Amino acid sequence: MAPTHRTLYAPDNKIQITAKASFADGSERDVTSQVVYEPSNNLLEVTPLGQVTFNKPGETTVLVRFLNRQEPVRLAFVPERVGFAWSPPTTQGMIDTMIFGKLKKLRINPSPVADDTVFMRRAYLDLIGLLPTENEAREFVTDSDPAKRKKLLNRLMEREEFAEFWALKWADLLNVEVRTLDPKGVQLFHGWIRDRIADNTPMDEFARSIISARGSTYTNPAANYFRAIRKPQELAEATAQVFLGRRLQCAQCHNHPFDRWTQGDYYDWASAFAKIDYKVLKNIRRDGLDKHEFNGEQVIYMKTSGSVKNPKTGKAAPARFLSVGQPVAAGYDPLREMAKWMTAPDNPFFARAQANRIWFHLMGRGLVNPIDDFRPTNPATHPVLLDLLATEFIASGYDLRHMIRLITNSATYQLASEPNATNAGDEINYSHAIPRRLSAEQLLDTQAQVADAPLPIRDHPPGTRVVQVANTIKEKRRRSKDDIVDVVLEAFGKPQRLLNCECERSDETTLAQAFQMISGPVLNGLLTDKANRLERLAKADQPAQQKLESLYWTTLSRPPTATELEAGLQHLNKAETTEAKRGRLEDIAWALMNSKEFILRR
C-alpha cells in the first residue's frame, strides 16, 4: 500500500492510494483498480480507482481489501487554521511528547492543565471511585507543595478503596456472578481479585494464576474462571479477548474477514482448553430448569486427553497458541504452557492489550478502540506510544500502579475538559479531557458519601458501598421490591457479567436514569435520612454561608461561586425553623447532585 499513512493540509484535500500485490510465484502486479476501498466514516470519499477526497477535516482509516488480505491506510486532513500558534502545556514525559507531537502536526492546541479542584476530583474518581472529603479537598487546594499532585496519586493507590475499585473492573471481565459461581464462589473469587490488586501483584502473575488454576473453586478461587465459562470455544474466545485483546469470534465459522486469524487458528487455540473438566461435588439449584446455574463446590482438573474438532477438516485440532507455528508438545499441560507463553516478555499481545486497558480506564478511550479489538484493520491512534507503554509495562515488572502513576502524572491526563477553538471537534487525540458519566457504582457511592447516609443494599450491613459488593445486580425475575439499589444500578448500566467485554457496561443516557435522579427512592432516602449530613448541618450553630460552603466542597469539591453563594443564601435564609432549614438544605443537595458537574467526571 502507498501511502500507509498521510496527513494532508488544506487546501490540498486529495490523495491517491495505490495497491500492489505480491504472489506466491514471486510476481507482482498493480491492483489499484481491483481492490475494494472501505472508509470507516464519512469524512472522505474514495473512488474505485483509489482517489481520496476529504469532505471535512478529521482523521480516519480506509480499509483496502484484496482477495483474503486487508490493509488499513490512516489519513488525516488538517484545516488551514490561519494564525495558528502552537501553545502546549509543559510536557512531563514520553506520553506528552507523543500526544503533543501529533497534536502539533494536526494544528490542534491542547487545552490547559486543569485546576487543582478538577484534577483532585478526577484523580479520586478514577483511582478509588469516590470523592474527596471536604477536609481533603480544602487541604489539597491550599497546599503549596509543587509535588502535591504526584503525592496525592501515590496516597490514593495505597488506600483500600483503590483495590476495591479496580477489582470491580476485573470482576466484570471475569464473569464474577452468582448464577454460575454461587454465592460463596462469588465472594471468594472477588476477594481473591481484590487481594491481588491490594498486594500490587504483577499483572503477568495475576494472569498466570488464573489461566493455570486447578482444584476446588472454594480453596483456589482463581479456578472460578473456568467454572463461569465451560465450553472450550467460549473459553478460547474469552481468554483471547480479556488477556490478549483479540476478538476471535468471526473465525469460528470461516477465516476472519478483518484479521489474520484463520478457522484453523481458532480451533487449534480452542483445543488448548479441551482437556478441562469438572467434578461437581454438589449442585443445589434454586431453579431446577436452569442448566447454567451451579450452587456448590466444584473441582477443576485436566483430563489426560481432549480436543475440539475442526469442522473444515473433520479432524481433531492440535492445541496451538495464537501466532505460534508448532502445537503444544505431547505430555505438557497446554494451559500451564499457555500461561507462560502469554506472559512472556516477547509475547506480542499481552503487554500491549493490558497497557491499552489501563489507558482506557484513565483516559476514557483506548489507544486501540474498542480496547479488546486489536487487529491490523483497527490501528491505534498513537501506535508508537502504545508500543512504548507496553515496553514500560514489561520493564516495570507488569506493575499496575507504575502504569497508573505514569499516565496520571502526565500533562495529557491532567488537561482540562473545556475545549478551545482548535480542539473542540477532537475526540480521539486526547487534546482535552472528555467528560463522561460516573459509573453506576460511582454514582451511588458518591451520593451516599455526600449525604453521609447508608445505601439500602439488601443482605449487606449498613455502610456497605456498592463497589464492595461482590455480586452483580440480580435478575429482574429474582429481584424483590426491596432491591431498589439494583434498579438504579441497572438503569445506569451496571453489567450482568455475562460477557467478557467492557462493552457490556452501558454508558447510554436514558429516561429511567432521569426518573431515578429526579424522584428515585434511593436518592430520596439518602436525602431524607434522619441522621445524615443535612440533619447535622441544619442543627449546627454555624452561619448559613459556612453551611453552604461545606455542602459545595462535599458535593462538587470546590467552593460556591459568588452567584451560587448569593442564590443559595437567599434560599437558606428564608427558613426560620431547624426543620425548614433541613428542607432547604435538601433542596440544594438535590440540585447539586443532579447537576452535570456532579454526574460527570470532567
PDB file of C-alpha atoms in Angstrom, residues 229-239 248-249 252 266-267 269-274 308:
ATOM      1  CA  ILE A 229     -17.181 -20.425  31.197  1.00  0.00           C
ATOM      2  CA  ARG A 230     -17.339 -24.149  30.469  1.00  0.00           C
ATOM      3  CA  LYS A 231     -17.093 -24.760  26.714  1.00  0.00           C
ATOM      4  CA  PRO A 232     -13.626 -24.840  25.074  1.00  0.00           C
ATOM      5  CA  GLN A 233     -14.616 -22.460  22.278  1.00  0.00           C
ATOM      6  CA  GLU A 234     -16.119 -19.943  24.694  1.00  0.00           C
ATOM      7  CA  LEU A 235     -13.078 -20.156  26.961  1.00  0.00           C
ATOM      8  CA  ALA A 236     -10.827 -19.641  23.956  1.00  0.00           C
ATOM      9  CA  GLU A 237     -12.741 -16.539  22.877  1.00  0.00           C
ATOM     10  CA  ALA A 238     -12.911 -15.084  26.394  1.00  0.00           C
ATOM     11  CA  THR A 239      -9.218 -15.655  27.139  1.00  0.00           C
ATOM     12  CA  LEU A 248     -11.723 -14.386  17.521  1.00  0.00           C
ATOM     13  CA  GLN A 249     -15.456 -14.999  17.241  1.00  0.00           C
ATOM     14  CA  GLN A 252     -15.229 -19.864  14.287  1.00  0.00           C
ATOM     15  CA  TYR A 266      -9.414 -20.657  16.040  1.00  0.00           C
ATOM     16  CA  TYR A 267      -9.883 -24.386  16.596  1.00  0.00           C
ATOM     17  CA  TRP A 269      -6.452 -22.297  20.071  1.00  0.00           C
ATOM     18  CA  ALA A 270      -9.742 -23.716  21.384  1.00  0.00           C
ATOM     19  CA  SER A 271      -8.193 -27.193  21.605  1.00  0.00           C
ATOM     20  CA  ALA A 272      -5.821 -25.900  24.283  1.00  0.00           C
ATOM     21  CA  PHE A 273      -8.880 -25.677  26.581  1.00  0.00           C
ATOM     22  CA  ALA A 274     -10.413 -29.028  25.642  1.00  0.00           C
ATOM     23  CA  VAL A 308     -12.103 -29.984  19.588  1.00  0.00           C
TER      24      VAL A 308
END
